[in-house]
Amino acid sequence: MSARKIIIDTDPGQDDAVAILLALASPEDLGLLGITCVAGNVPLSLTSKNARIVCEAAARPDVPVYAGSAAPLARPLITAEHVHGQTGLDGPDLWEPAMPLADGHGVDFIIETLRRHEPGTVTLCTLGPLTNVAAAFNTAPDIIDRVQEIVMMGGAYFEVGNITPAAEFNIYVDPEAAEIVFRSGAPITVMPLDVTHKVLATEPRVEAIRALNTRVGHFTAEMLDFFERFDVEKYGSEGGPLHDPCVIAWLLQPELFSGRHVNVEIETKSDLTLGMTVADWWGVTDRDANAMFIGDADANGFFTLLTERLARL
Ligand code: BDR
Ligand code: CA
């Protein structure tokens, strides 16, 4: 079987970085057409720099990295330096990337790539706020039917929220964009906090990655050393949740995950619950299902996959 073509839309972020590395480590399975950056965890100038640092860490400066949207569709940007550090990628010693940004805007790259490839052959992997994808759908509605699938990290049902009591960060930052995407009709698979909070980078798991004793192994372990402190302090958990890598792991080994096909609506009006993903997990409405909402994962299987794949870089 040929590699599944993907675009990664991202706001790196240590967990975004691990997701990118997992994709780069899996070229037989995933053909990474390009990376589009969005403002989220940190401003666009940093996310578009961090994505290039990650590509260089994996010795893949050939991957086109585009800068996309610098702010949400209808709101000021909210960032998460309190989780990811001032650079967004705190942990390892960082460097100024030598590879340039690709020419053009990330939103245009998404539109042109979907138009250039056969319908139903390009998957969008979204690891940050959905601004770029929503902007692309607004500008070029013809591309919606051409999307094979959107696999996203975002939202929560049982875990409810992380950035507010009611909302997960990626959806909260740009709820209008999330609403556009969830109402688009494109096939969607969602990795909410409900599953990502079960995929914890515990000390033995991080040490197994460090023990690869490669550049990527050390780079990843040093990112996770920094990243875990926030969730360990907040939740008393045994490690940081590897939110965004769940998206890539699902493409590689979907049997590691389980969920339900349900309706998901986005709260865009209430101050109190802005950005809430109202998932009809129990099927109590007659609203049509619009997303596969993942609820569980085989965390050991996930870390076996991740560690084996990172060893290839
Ligand atoms: C999401 O928000 C970001 O902080 C992470 O990178 C992840 O995409 C988790 O809520
Ligand atoms: Ca992210």
PDB file of C-alpha atoms and ligand atoms in Angstrom:
ATOM      1  CA  MET A   1       0.000   0.000   0.000  1.00  0.00           C
ATOM      2  CA  SER A   2       1.315   3.435  -0.841  1.00  0.00           C
ATOM      3  CA  ALA A   3       1.876   6.069   1.823  1.00  0.00           C
ATOM      4  CA  ARG A   4      -1.147   8.083   2.865  1.00  0.00           C
ATOM      5  CA  LYS A   5      -0.699  11.735   1.893  1.00  0.00           C
ATOM      6  CA  ILE A   6      -0.957  14.186   4.778  1.00  0.00           C
ATOM      7  CA  ILE A   7      -0.581  17.868   5.589  1.00  0.00           C
ATOM      8  CA  ILE A   8       0.284  18.640   9.212  1.00  0.00           C
ATOM      9  CA  ASP A   9      -1.240  21.899  10.459  1.00  0.00           C
ATOM     10  CA  THR A  10       0.434  22.782  13.729  1.00  0.00           C
ATOM     11  CA  ASP A  11       1.515  25.245  16.449  1.00  0.00           C
ATOM     12  CA  PRO A  12       4.651  23.615  17.926  1.00  0.00           C
ATOM     13  CA  GLY A  13       4.579  23.024  20.991  1.00  0.00           C
ATOM     14  CA  GLN A  14       6.566  20.064  22.368  1.00  0.00           C
ATOM     15  CA  ASP A  15       3.729  17.585  21.755  1.00  0.00           C
ATOM     16  CA  ASP A  16       3.272  18.926  18.222  1.00  0.00           C
ATOM     17  CA  ALA A  17       6.999  18.398  17.727  1.00  0.00           C
ATOM     18  CA  VAL A  18       6.759  14.753  18.781  1.00  0.00           C
ATOM     19  CA  ALA A  19       3.846  14.297  16.379  1.00  0.00           C
ATOM     20  CA  ILE A  20       5.890  15.754  13.507  1.00  0.00           C
ATOM     21  CA  LEU A  21       8.833  13.495  14.389  1.00  0.00           C
ATOM     22  CA  LEU A  22       6.558  10.445  14.466  1.00  0.00           C
ATOM     23  CA  ALA A  23       5.276  11.311  10.987  1.00  0.00           C
ATOM     24  CA  LEU A  24       8.793  11.951   9.656  1.00  0.00           C
ATOM     25  CA  ALA A  25       9.848   8.587  11.066  1.00  0.00           C
ATOM     26  CA  SER A  26       7.113   6.808   9.119  1.00  0.00           C
ATOM     27  CA  PRO A  27       7.631   7.551   5.410  1.00  0.00           C
ATOM     28  CA  GLU A  28       6.370   4.121   4.283  1.00  0.00           C
ATOM     29  CA  ASP A  29       3.013   4.913   5.858  1.00  0.00           C
ATOM     30  CA  LEU A  30       2.728   8.695   5.613  1.00  0.00           C
ATOM     31  CA  GLY A  31       3.697  10.993   2.766  1.00  0.00           C
ATOM     32  CA  LEU A  32       4.124  14.382   4.410  1.00  0.00           C
ATOM     33  CA  LEU A  33       3.321  16.933   1.697  1.00  0.00           C
ATOM     34  CA  GLY A  34       4.012  19.933   3.897  1.00  0.00           C
ATOM     35  CA  ILE A  35       3.630  21.538   7.279  1.00  0.00           C
ATOM     36  CA  THR A  36       1.419  24.583   7.752  1.00  0.00           C
ATOM     37  CA  CYS A  37       1.904  26.626  10.897  1.00  0.00           C
ATOM     38  CA  VAL A  38      -0.699  28.509  12.849  1.00  0.00           C
ATOM     39  CA  ALA A  39      -0.605  30.801  15.854  1.00  0.00           C
ATOM     40  CA  GLY A  40      -1.569  28.941  19.018  1.00  0.00           C
ATOM     41  CA  ASN A  41       0.725  27.762  21.767  1.00  0.00           C
ATOM     42  CA  VAL A  42       2.980  30.692  20.870  1.00  0.00           C
ATOM     43  CA  PRO A  43       2.730  33.360  18.140  1.00  0.00           C
ATOM     44  CA  LEU A  44       3.170  32.427  14.484  1.00  0.00           C
ATOM     45  CA  SER A  45       6.742  33.735  14.293  1.00  0.00           C
ATOM     46  CA  LEU A  46       7.714  31.081  16.847  1.00  0.00           C
ATOM     47  CA  THR A  47       5.513  28.201  15.677  1.00  0.00           C
ATOM     48  CA  SER A  48       6.842  28.599  12.128  1.00  0.00           C
ATOM     49  CA  LYS A  49      10.386  28.661  13.486  1.00  0.00           C
ATOM     50  CA  ASN A  50       9.837  25.681  15.787  1.00  0.00           C
ATOM     51  CA  ALA A  51       8.423  23.534  12.983  1.00  0.00           C
ATOM     52  CA  ARG A  52      11.647  24.101  11.044  1.00  0.00           C
ATOM     53  CA  ILE A  53      13.787  23.299  14.065  1.00  0.00           C
ATOM     54  CA  VAL A  54      11.943  19.983  14.371  1.00  0.00           C
ATOM     55  CA  CYS A  55      12.482  19.176  10.685  1.00  0.00           C
ATOM     56  CA  GLU A  56      16.178  19.957  11.061  1.00  0.00           C
ATOM     57  CA  ALA A  57      16.405  17.821  14.211  1.00  0.00           C
ATOM     58  CA  ALA A  58      15.136  14.959  12.059  1.00  0.00           C
ATOM     59  CA  ALA A  59      17.548  15.902   9.245  1.00  0.00           C
ATOM     60  CA  ARG A  60      14.587  16.670   6.960  1.00  0.00           C
ATOM     61  CA  PRO A  61      15.125  20.280   5.831  1.00  0.00           C
ATOM     62  CA  ASP A  62      13.456  19.340   2.552  1.00  0.00           C
ATOM     63  CA  VAL A  63       9.959  19.344   4.094  1.00  0.00           C
ATOM     64  CA  PRO A  64       8.140  22.541   3.041  1.00  0.00           C
ATOM     65  CA  VAL A  65       7.095  24.540   6.107  1.00  0.00           C
ATOM     66  CA  TYR A  66       4.600  27.361   5.529  1.00  0.00           C
ATOM     67  CA  ALA A  67       3.565  30.193   7.787  1.00  0.00           C
ATOM     68  CA  GLY A  68      -0.208  30.430   7.964  1.00  0.00           C
ATOM     69  CA  SER A  69      -2.632  32.457  10.066  1.00  0.00           C
ATOM     70  CA  ALA A  70      -1.202  34.788  12.709  1.00  0.00           C
ATOM     71  CA  ALA A  71      -4.488  35.232  14.593  1.00  0.00           C
ATOM     72  CA  PRO A  72      -7.827  33.470  15.028  1.00  0.00           C
ATOM     73  CA  LEU A  73     -10.661  34.289  12.614  1.00  0.00           C
ATOM     74  CA  ALA A  74     -12.580  36.614  14.904  1.00  0.00           C
ATOM     75  CA  ARG A  75     -10.698  37.006  18.181  1.00  0.00           C
ATOM     76  CA  PRO A  76      -7.392  38.054  19.651  1.00  0.00           C
ATOM     77  CA  LEU A  77      -4.838  35.276  20.010  1.00  0.00           C
ATOM     78  CA  ILE A  78      -4.501  33.447  23.325  1.00  0.00           C
ATOM     79  CA  THR A  79      -1.216  31.608  23.830  1.00  0.00           C
ATOM     80  CA  ALA A  80       0.061  28.947  26.246  1.00  0.00           C
ATOM     81  CA  GLU A  81       3.612  29.857  27.285  1.00  0.00           C
ATOM     82  CA  HIS A  82       2.652  28.707  30.790  1.00  0.00           C
ATOM     83  CA  VAL A  83       2.561  25.160  29.382  1.00  0.00           C
ATOM     84  CA  HIS A  84       5.183  25.209  26.625  1.00  0.00           C
ATOM     85  CA  GLY A  85       7.652  27.884  27.804  1.00  0.00           C
ATOM     86  CA  GLN A  86       8.562  31.198  26.149  1.00  0.00           C
ATOM     87  CA  THR A  87       9.872  29.565  22.964  1.00  0.00           C
ATOM     88  CA  GLY A  88       6.978  27.081  22.730  1.00  0.00           C
ATOM     89  CA  LEU A  89       9.610  24.356  22.543  1.00  0.00           C
ATOM     90  CA  ASP A  90      11.447  24.807  25.836  1.00  0.00           C
ATOM     91  CA  GLY A  91      13.612  21.903  26.971  1.00  0.00           C
ATOM     92  CA  PRO A  92      16.428  21.187  24.515  1.00  0.00           C
ATOM     93  CA  ASP A  93      18.973  23.774  23.407  1.00  0.00           C
ATOM     94  CA  LEU A  94      17.340  25.383  20.385  1.00  0.00           C
ATOM     95  CA  TRP A  95      19.004  26.925  17.350  1.00  0.00           C
ATOM     96  CA  GLU A  96      18.174  29.320  14.557  1.00  0.00           C
ATOM     97  CA  PRO A  97      16.909  27.103  11.719  1.00  0.00           C
ATOM     98  CA  ALA A  98      18.896  27.279   8.504  1.00  0.00           C
ATOM     99  CA  MET A  99      16.030  26.110   6.316  1.00  0.00           C
ATOM    100  CA  PRO A 100      13.837  28.971   5.083  1.00  0.00           C
ATOM    101  CA  LEU A 101      10.076  29.091   5.235  1.00  0.00           C
ATOM    102  CA  ALA A 102       8.447  27.954   2.007  1.00  0.00           C
ATOM    103  CA  ASP A 103       7.149  30.756  -0.210  1.00  0.00           C
ATOM    104  CA  GLY A 104       3.450  31.500   0.089  1.00  0.00           C
ATOM    105  CA  HIS A 105       0.775  31.373   2.762  1.00  0.00           C
ATOM    106  CA  GLY A 106      -0.125  28.158   4.566  1.00  0.00           C
ATOM    107  CA  VAL A 107      -3.815  28.571   3.758  1.00  0.00           C
ATOM    108  CA  ASP A 108      -3.035  28.813   0.038  1.00  0.00           C
ATOM    109  CA  PHE A 109      -0.856  25.715   0.304  1.00  0.00           C
ATOM    110  CA  ILE A 110      -3.769  23.766   1.816  1.00  0.00           C
ATOM    111  CA  ILE A 111      -6.114  24.950  -0.956  1.00  0.00           C
ATOM    112  CA  GLU A 112      -3.696  24.313  -3.804  1.00  0.00           C
ATOM    113  CA  THR A 113      -2.616  20.925  -2.488  1.00  0.00           C
ATOM    114  CA  LEU A 114      -6.190  19.692  -2.159  1.00  0.00           C
ATOM    115  CA  ARG A 115      -6.992  20.938  -5.666  1.00  0.00           C
ATOM    116  CA  ARG A 116      -3.850  19.384  -7.149  1.00  0.00           C
ATOM    117  CA  HIS A 117      -4.344  15.873  -5.791  1.00  0.00           C
ATOM    118  CA  GLU A 118      -7.119  13.418  -6.607  1.00  0.00           C
ATOM    119  CA  PRO A 119     -10.213  13.999  -4.440  1.00  0.00           C
ATOM    120  CA  GLY A 120     -10.164  11.881  -1.300  1.00  0.00           C
ATOM    121  CA  THR A 121      -6.408  11.360  -1.213  1.00  0.00           C
ATOM    122  CA  VAL A 122      -5.143  14.081   1.157  1.00  0.00           C
ATOM    123  CA  THR A 123      -5.649  13.963   4.934  1.00  0.00           C
ATOM    124  CA  LEU A 124      -5.380  17.070   7.102  1.00  0.00           C
ATOM    125  CA  CYS A 125      -3.755  16.456  10.486  1.00  0.00           C
ATOM    126  CA  THR A 126      -4.555  19.397  12.735  1.00  0.00           C
ATOM    127  CA  LEU A 127      -2.569  19.813  15.939  1.00  0.00           C
ATOM    128  CA  GLY A 128      -3.492  23.381  16.837  1.00  0.00           C
ATOM    129  CA  PRO A 129      -6.326  25.901  16.510  1.00  0.00           C
ATOM    130  CA  LEU A 130      -8.335  25.277  13.343  1.00  0.00           C
ATOM    131  CA  THR A 131      -7.820  28.755  11.857  1.00  0.00           C
ATOM    132  CA  ASN A 132      -5.893  27.698   8.739  1.00  0.00           C
ATOM    133  CA  VAL A 133      -8.300  24.922   7.779  1.00  0.00           C
ATOM    134  CA  ALA A 134     -11.384  27.079   8.369  1.00  0.00           C
ATOM    135  CA  ALA A 135      -9.856  29.933   6.374  1.00  0.00           C
ATOM    136  CA  ALA A 136      -9.121  27.514   3.530  1.00  0.00           C
ATOM    137  CA  PHE A 137     -12.707  26.173   3.615  1.00  0.00           C
ATOM    138  CA  ASN A 138     -14.097  29.743   3.650  1.00  0.00           C
ATOM    139  CA  THR A 139     -11.947  30.849   0.730  1.00  0.00           C
ATOM    140  CA  ALA A 140     -12.306  27.691  -1.360  1.00  0.00           C
ATOM    141  CA  PRO A 141     -15.404  25.677  -0.399  1.00  0.00           C
ATOM    142  CA  ASP A 142     -14.732  23.378  -3.380  1.00  0.00           C
ATOM    143  CA  ILE A 143     -11.877  21.759  -1.451  1.00  0.00           C
ATOM    144  CA  ILE A 144     -14.105  20.448   1.356  1.00  0.00           C
ATOM    145  CA  ASP A 145     -15.305  17.478  -0.700  1.00  0.00           C
ATOM    146  CA  ARG A 146     -11.739  16.728  -1.718  1.00  0.00           C
ATOM    147  CA  VAL A 147     -10.510  16.134   1.860  1.00  0.00           C
ATOM    148  CA  GLN A 148      -9.943  12.457   2.616  1.00  0.00           C
ATOM    149  CA  GLU A 149     -10.225  13.060   6.340  1.00  0.00           C
ATOM    150  CA  ILE A 150      -9.435  15.577   9.036  1.00  0.00           C
ATOM    151  CA  VAL A 151      -7.712  13.978  12.013  1.00  0.00           C
ATOM    152  CA  MET A 152      -7.511  16.523  14.789  1.00  0.00           C
ATOM    153  CA  MET A 153      -6.349  16.985  18.326  1.00  0.00           C
ATOM    154  CA  GLY A 154      -8.965  19.085  20.038  1.00  0.00           C
ATOM    155  CA  GLY A 155     -11.880  19.181  22.397  1.00  0.00           C
ATOM    156  CA  ALA A 156     -12.995  17.042  25.288  1.00  0.00           C
ATOM    157  CA  TYR A 157     -16.156  15.510  26.638  1.00  0.00           C
ATOM    158  CA  PHE A 158     -15.470  13.618  29.868  1.00  0.00           C
ATOM    159  CA  GLU A 159     -12.381  15.709  30.656  1.00  0.00           C
ATOM    160  CA  VAL A 160     -14.305  18.884  29.770  1.00  0.00           C
ATOM    161  CA  GLY A 161     -11.525  21.495  29.564  1.00  0.00           C
ATOM    162  CA  ASN A 162      -7.897  22.401  30.151  1.00  0.00           C
ATOM    163  CA  ILE A 163      -7.532  26.091  29.250  1.00  0.00           C
ATOM    164  CA  THR A 164     -10.893  26.887  30.908  1.00  0.00           C
ATOM    165  CA  PRO A 165     -13.094  24.628  33.029  1.00  0.00           C
ATOM    166  CA  ALA A 166     -15.197  24.016  29.911  1.00  0.00           C
ATOM    167  CA  ALA A 167     -12.880  24.146  26.896  1.00  0.00           C
ATOM    168  CA  GLU A 168      -9.798  22.508  25.456  1.00  0.00           C
ATOM    169  CA  PHE A 169      -7.074  24.893  24.203  1.00  0.00           C
ATOM    170  CA  ASN A 170      -7.136  24.259  20.432  1.00  0.00           C
ATOM    171  CA  ILE A 171     -10.894  24.751  20.194  1.00  0.00           C
ATOM    172  CA  TYR A 172     -10.998  27.624  22.690  1.00  0.00           C
ATOM    173  CA  VAL A 173      -8.420  29.691  20.809  1.00  0.00           C
ATOM    174  CA  ASP A 174     -10.538  29.760  17.651  1.00  0.00           C
ATOM    175  CA  PRO A 175     -14.055  28.464  18.301  1.00  0.00           C
ATOM    176  CA  GLU A 176     -15.463  30.069  15.144  1.00  0.00           C
ATOM    177  CA  ALA A 177     -12.911  28.149  13.090  1.00  0.00           C
ATOM    178  CA  ALA A 178     -13.754  24.934  14.912  1.00  0.00           C
ATOM    179  CA  GLU A 179     -17.445  25.458  14.226  1.00  0.00           C
ATOM    180  CA  ILE A 180     -16.753  25.889  10.501  1.00  0.00           C
ATOM    181  CA  VAL A 181     -14.724  22.689  10.414  1.00  0.00           C
ATOM    182  CA  PHE A 182     -17.198  20.584  12.409  1.00  0.00           C
ATOM    183  CA  ARG A 183     -20.076  21.806  10.231  1.00  0.00           C
ATOM    184  CA  SER A 184     -18.160  21.357   6.967  1.00  0.00           C
ATOM    185  CA  GLY A 185     -19.277  17.807   6.270  1.00  0.00           C
ATOM    186  CA  ALA A 186     -15.678  16.602   5.852  1.00  0.00           C
ATOM    187  CA  PRO A 187     -14.972  13.271   7.589  1.00  0.00           C
ATOM    188  CA  ILE A 188     -13.453  14.040  11.000  1.00  0.00           C
ATOM    189  CA  THR A 189     -11.661  11.963  13.624  1.00  0.00           C
ATOM    190  CA  VAL A 190     -11.094  13.745  16.933  1.00  0.00           C
ATOM    191  CA  MET A 191      -8.460  13.072  19.592  1.00  0.00           C
ATOM    192  CA  PRO A 192      -9.953  14.869  22.603  1.00  0.00           C
ATOM    193  CA  LEU A 193      -8.437  15.235  26.072  1.00  0.00           C
ATOM    194  CA  ASP A 194     -10.477  12.153  27.011  1.00  0.00           C
ATOM    195  CA  VAL A 195      -7.941  10.015  25.179  1.00  0.00           C
ATOM    196  CA  THR A 196      -4.810  12.175  25.263  1.00  0.00           C
ATOM    197  CA  HIS A 197      -4.899  12.300  29.067  1.00  0.00           C
ATOM    198  CA  LYS A 198      -4.494   8.511  28.991  1.00  0.00           C
ATOM    199  CA  VAL A 199      -1.326   8.683  26.885  1.00  0.00           C
ATOM    200  CA  LEU A 200       1.161   9.886  29.494  1.00  0.00           C
ATOM    201  CA  ALA A 201       4.886  10.296  28.995  1.00  0.00           C
ATOM    202  CA  THR A 202       5.846   8.648  32.290  1.00  0.00           C
ATOM    203  CA  GLU A 203       9.475   8.563  33.405  1.00  0.00           C
ATOM    204  CA  PRO A 204      10.204   5.006  32.170  1.00  0.00           C
ATOM    205  CA  ARG A 205       8.664   5.852  28.785  1.00  0.00           C
ATOM    206  CA  VAL A 206      10.739   9.036  28.448  1.00  0.00           C
ATOM    207  CA  GLU A 207      13.865   7.162  29.561  1.00  0.00           C
ATOM    208  CA  ALA A 208      13.263   4.542  26.858  1.00  0.00           C
ATOM    209  CA  ILE A 209      13.271   7.346  24.294  1.00  0.00           C
ATOM    210  CA  ARG A 210      16.409   8.926  25.785  1.00  0.00           C
ATOM    211  CA  ALA A 211      18.083   5.502  25.750  1.00  0.00           C
ATOM    212  CA  LEU A 212      17.820   5.456  21.950  1.00  0.00           C
ATOM    213  CA  ASN A 213      20.912   7.632  22.376  1.00  0.00           C
ATOM    214  CA  THR A 214      20.327   9.410  19.088  1.00  0.00           C
ATOM    215  CA  ARG A 215      20.005  13.112  18.369  1.00  0.00           C
ATOM    216  CA  VAL A 216      16.232  12.769  18.001  1.00  0.00           C
ATOM    217  CA  GLY A 217      15.998  10.581  21.113  1.00  0.00           C
ATOM    218  CA  HIS A 218      17.756  13.184  23.268  1.00  0.00           C
ATOM    219  CA  PHE A 219      15.882  16.082  21.651  1.00  0.00           C
ATOM    220  CA  THR A 220      12.535  14.387  22.326  1.00  0.00           C
ATOM    221  CA  ALA A 221      13.381  13.363  25.895  1.00  0.00           C
ATOM    222  CA  GLU A 222      14.559  16.899  26.711  1.00  0.00           C
ATOM    223  CA  MET A 223      11.318  18.374  25.350  1.00  0.00           C
ATOM    224  CA  LEU A 224       9.260  15.924  27.386  1.00  0.00           C
ATOM    225  CA  ASP A 225      11.305  16.614  30.550  1.00  0.00           C
ATOM    226  CA  PHE A 226      10.124  20.220  30.306  1.00  0.00           C
ATOM    227  CA  PHE A 227       6.601  19.503  29.044  1.00  0.00           C
ATOM    228  CA  GLU A 228       5.615  17.103  31.811  1.00  0.00           C
ATOM    229  CA  ARG A 229       6.068  19.549  34.693  1.00  0.00           C
ATOM    230  CA  PHE A 230       2.844  21.446  33.930  1.00  0.00           C
ATOM    231  CA  ASP A 231       0.468  18.484  33.931  1.00  0.00           C
ATOM    232  CA  VAL A 232       2.254  16.692  36.754  1.00  0.00           C
ATOM    233  CA  GLU A 233       1.772  19.768  38.949  1.00  0.00           C
ATOM    234  CA  LYS A 234      -1.785  20.424  37.791  1.00  0.00           C
ATOM    235  CA  TYR A 235      -3.268  16.931  37.696  1.00  0.00           C
ATOM    236  CA  GLY A 236      -0.814  14.996  39.829  1.00  0.00           C
ATOM    237  CA  SER A 237      -0.394  12.713  36.820  1.00  0.00           C
ATOM    238  CA  GLU A 238       2.667  10.556  36.152  1.00  0.00           C
ATOM    239  CA  GLY A 239       3.756  12.432  33.052  1.00  0.00           C
ATOM    240  CA  GLY A 240       2.773  14.887  30.346  1.00  0.00           C
ATOM    241  CA  PRO A 241      -0.034  13.879  27.963  1.00  0.00           C
ATOM    242  CA  LEU A 242       1.139  13.344  24.403  1.00  0.00           C
ATOM    243  CA  HIS A 243      -1.894  15.050  22.889  1.00  0.00           C
ATOM    244  CA  ASP A 244      -0.869  15.725  19.310  1.00  0.00           C
ATOM    245  CA  PRO A 245       1.084  12.510  18.593  1.00  0.00           C
ATOM    246  CA  CYS A 246      -2.221  10.642  19.038  1.00  0.00           C
ATOM    247  CA  VAL A 247      -3.265  12.071  15.660  1.00  0.00           C
ATOM    248  CA  ILE A 248      -0.308  10.509  13.877  1.00  0.00           C
ATOM    249  CA  ALA A 249      -0.442   7.283  15.899  1.00  0.00           C
ATOM    250  CA  TRP A 250      -4.072   6.848  14.892  1.00  0.00           C
ATOM    251  CA  LEU A 251      -3.083   7.052  11.217  1.00  0.00           C
ATOM    252  CA  LEU A 252      -0.326   4.486  11.785  1.00  0.00           C
ATOM    253  CA  GLN A 253      -2.141   2.032  14.083  1.00  0.00           C
ATOM    254  CA  PRO A 254      -5.846   2.830  14.432  1.00  0.00           C
ATOM    255  CA  GLU A 255      -6.350  -0.409  16.329  1.00  0.00           C
ATOM    256  CA  LEU A 256      -4.667   1.276  19.324  1.00  0.00           C
ATOM    257  CA  PHE A 257      -7.715   3.541  19.687  1.00  0.00           C
ATOM    258  CA  SER A 258     -11.464   3.268  20.157  1.00  0.00           C
ATOM    259  CA  GLY A 259     -14.288   5.771  20.087  1.00  0.00           C
ATOM    260  CA  ARG A 260     -17.781   6.581  18.896  1.00  0.00           C
ATOM    261  CA  HIS A 261     -19.187   8.274  15.831  1.00  0.00           C
ATOM    262  CA  VAL A 262     -21.172  11.120  17.367  1.00  0.00           C
ATOM    263  CA  ASN A 263     -22.426  14.649  16.853  1.00  0.00           C
ATOM    264  CA  VAL A 264     -20.076  17.388  18.032  1.00  0.00           C
ATOM    265  CA  GLU A 265     -21.117  21.041  18.194  1.00  0.00           C
ATOM    266  CA  ILE A 266     -18.968  23.985  19.267  1.00  0.00           C
ATOM    267  CA  GLU A 267     -20.048  26.644  21.746  1.00  0.00           C
ATOM    268  CA  THR A 268     -19.212  30.052  20.255  1.00  0.00           C
ATOM    269  CA  LYS A 269     -21.464  32.426  22.200  1.00  0.00           C
ATOM    270  CA  SER A 270     -21.301  31.821  25.925  1.00  0.00           C
ATOM    271  CA  ASP A 271     -18.567  33.567  27.903  1.00  0.00           C
ATOM    272  CA  LEU A 272     -18.744  30.813  30.478  1.00  0.00           C
ATOM    273  CA  THR A 273     -18.394  27.808  28.179  1.00  0.00           C
ATOM    274  CA  LEU A 274     -16.809  29.329  25.052  1.00  0.00           C
ATOM    275  CA  GLY A 275     -15.074  26.678  22.957  1.00  0.00           C
ATOM    276  CA  MET A 276     -16.791  23.737  24.626  1.00  0.00           C
ATOM    277  CA  THR A 277     -17.099  20.664  22.413  1.00  0.00           C
ATOM    278  CA  VAL A 278     -20.638  19.465  23.043  1.00  0.00           C
ATOM    279  CA  ALA A 279     -20.273  15.817  22.076  1.00  0.00           C
ATOM    280  CA  ASP A 280     -23.422  13.721  22.037  1.00  0.00           C
ATOM    281  CA  TRP A 281     -21.549  10.698  23.408  1.00  0.00           C
ATOM    282  CA  TRP A 282     -24.722   9.125  24.811  1.00  0.00           C
ATOM    283  CA  GLY A 283     -26.836   9.754  21.726  1.00  0.00           C
ATOM    284  CA  VAL A 284     -29.458  11.843  23.491  1.00  0.00           C
ATOM    285  CA  THR A 285     -30.160  14.138  20.534  1.00  0.00           C
ATOM    286  CA  ASP A 286     -31.210  13.463  16.972  1.00  0.00           C
ATOM    287  CA  ARG A 287     -28.358  15.556  15.607  1.00  0.00           C
ATOM    288  CA  ASP A 288     -26.424  13.810  12.863  1.00  0.00           C
ATOM    289  CA  ALA A 289     -23.039  12.334  13.749  1.00  0.00           C
ATOM    290  CA  ASN A 290     -20.245  14.445  12.266  1.00  0.00           C
ATOM    291  CA  ALA A 291     -17.120  13.056  13.934  1.00  0.00           C
ATOM    292  CA  MET A 292     -15.431   9.920  15.206  1.00  0.00           C
ATOM    293  CA  PHE A 293     -14.737  10.972  18.806  1.00  0.00           C
ATOM    294  CA  ILE A 294     -11.976   8.854  20.310  1.00  0.00           C
ATOM    295  CA  GLY A 295     -12.247   7.915  23.969  1.00  0.00           C
ATOM    296  CA  ASP A 296      -9.635   5.283  24.734  1.00  0.00           C
ATOM    297  CA  ALA A 297      -6.149   4.184  23.752  1.00  0.00           C
ATOM    298  CA  ASP A 298      -3.671   1.403  24.402  1.00  0.00           C
ATOM    299  CA  ALA A 299      -1.026   3.665  25.969  1.00  0.00           C
ATOM    300  CA  ASN A 300       1.668   0.975  26.146  1.00  0.00           C
ATOM    301  CA  GLY A 301       1.089   0.144  22.493  1.00  0.00           C
ATOM    302  CA  PHE A 302       1.294   3.831  21.657  1.00  0.00           C
ATOM    303  CA  PHE A 303       4.685   4.260  23.374  1.00  0.00           C
ATOM    304  CA  THR A 304       6.043   1.079  21.807  1.00  0.00           C
ATOM    305  CA  LEU A 305       5.093   2.463  18.401  1.00  0.00           C
ATOM    306  CA  LEU A 306       6.507   5.915  19.154  1.00  0.00           C
ATOM    307  CA  THR A 307       9.812   4.639  20.501  1.00  0.00           C
ATOM    308  CA  GLU A 308      10.308   2.161  17.657  1.00  0.00           C
ATOM    309  CA  ARG A 309       9.583   4.797  15.058  1.00  0.00           C
ATOM    310  CA  LEU A 310      11.764   7.508  16.644  1.00  0.00           C
ATOM    311  CA  ALA A 311      14.620   4.989  16.610  1.00  0.00           C
ATOM    312  CA  ARG A 312      14.484   5.121  12.805  1.00  0.00           C
ATOM    313  CA  LEU A 313      15.390   8.809  12.668  1.00  0.00           C
TER     314      LEU A 313
HETATM  315  C1  BDR B   1      -3.446  21.054  22.815  1.00  0.00           C
HETATM  316  O1  BDR B   1      -3.087  22.379  23.153  1.00  0.00           O
HETATM  317  C2  BDR B   1      -1.710  22.573  22.998  1.00  0.00           C
HETATM  318  O2  BDR B   1      -1.184  23.153  24.146  1.00  0.00           O
HETATM  319  C3  BDR B   1      -1.099  21.235  22.675  1.00  0.00           C
HETATM  320  O3  BDR B   1      -0.067  21.366  21.733  1.00  0.00           O
HETATM  321  C4  BDR B   1      -2.255  20.436  22.122  1.00  0.00           C
HETATM  322  O4  BDR B   1      -2.377  20.606  20.734  1.00  0.00           O
HETATM  323  C5  BDR B   1      -3.901  20.328  24.069  1.00  0.00           C
HETATM  324  O5  BDR B   1      -5.005  20.966  24.628  1.00  0.00           O
HETATM  325 CA    CA B   2      -0.638  21.660  19.400  1.00  0.00          CA
END
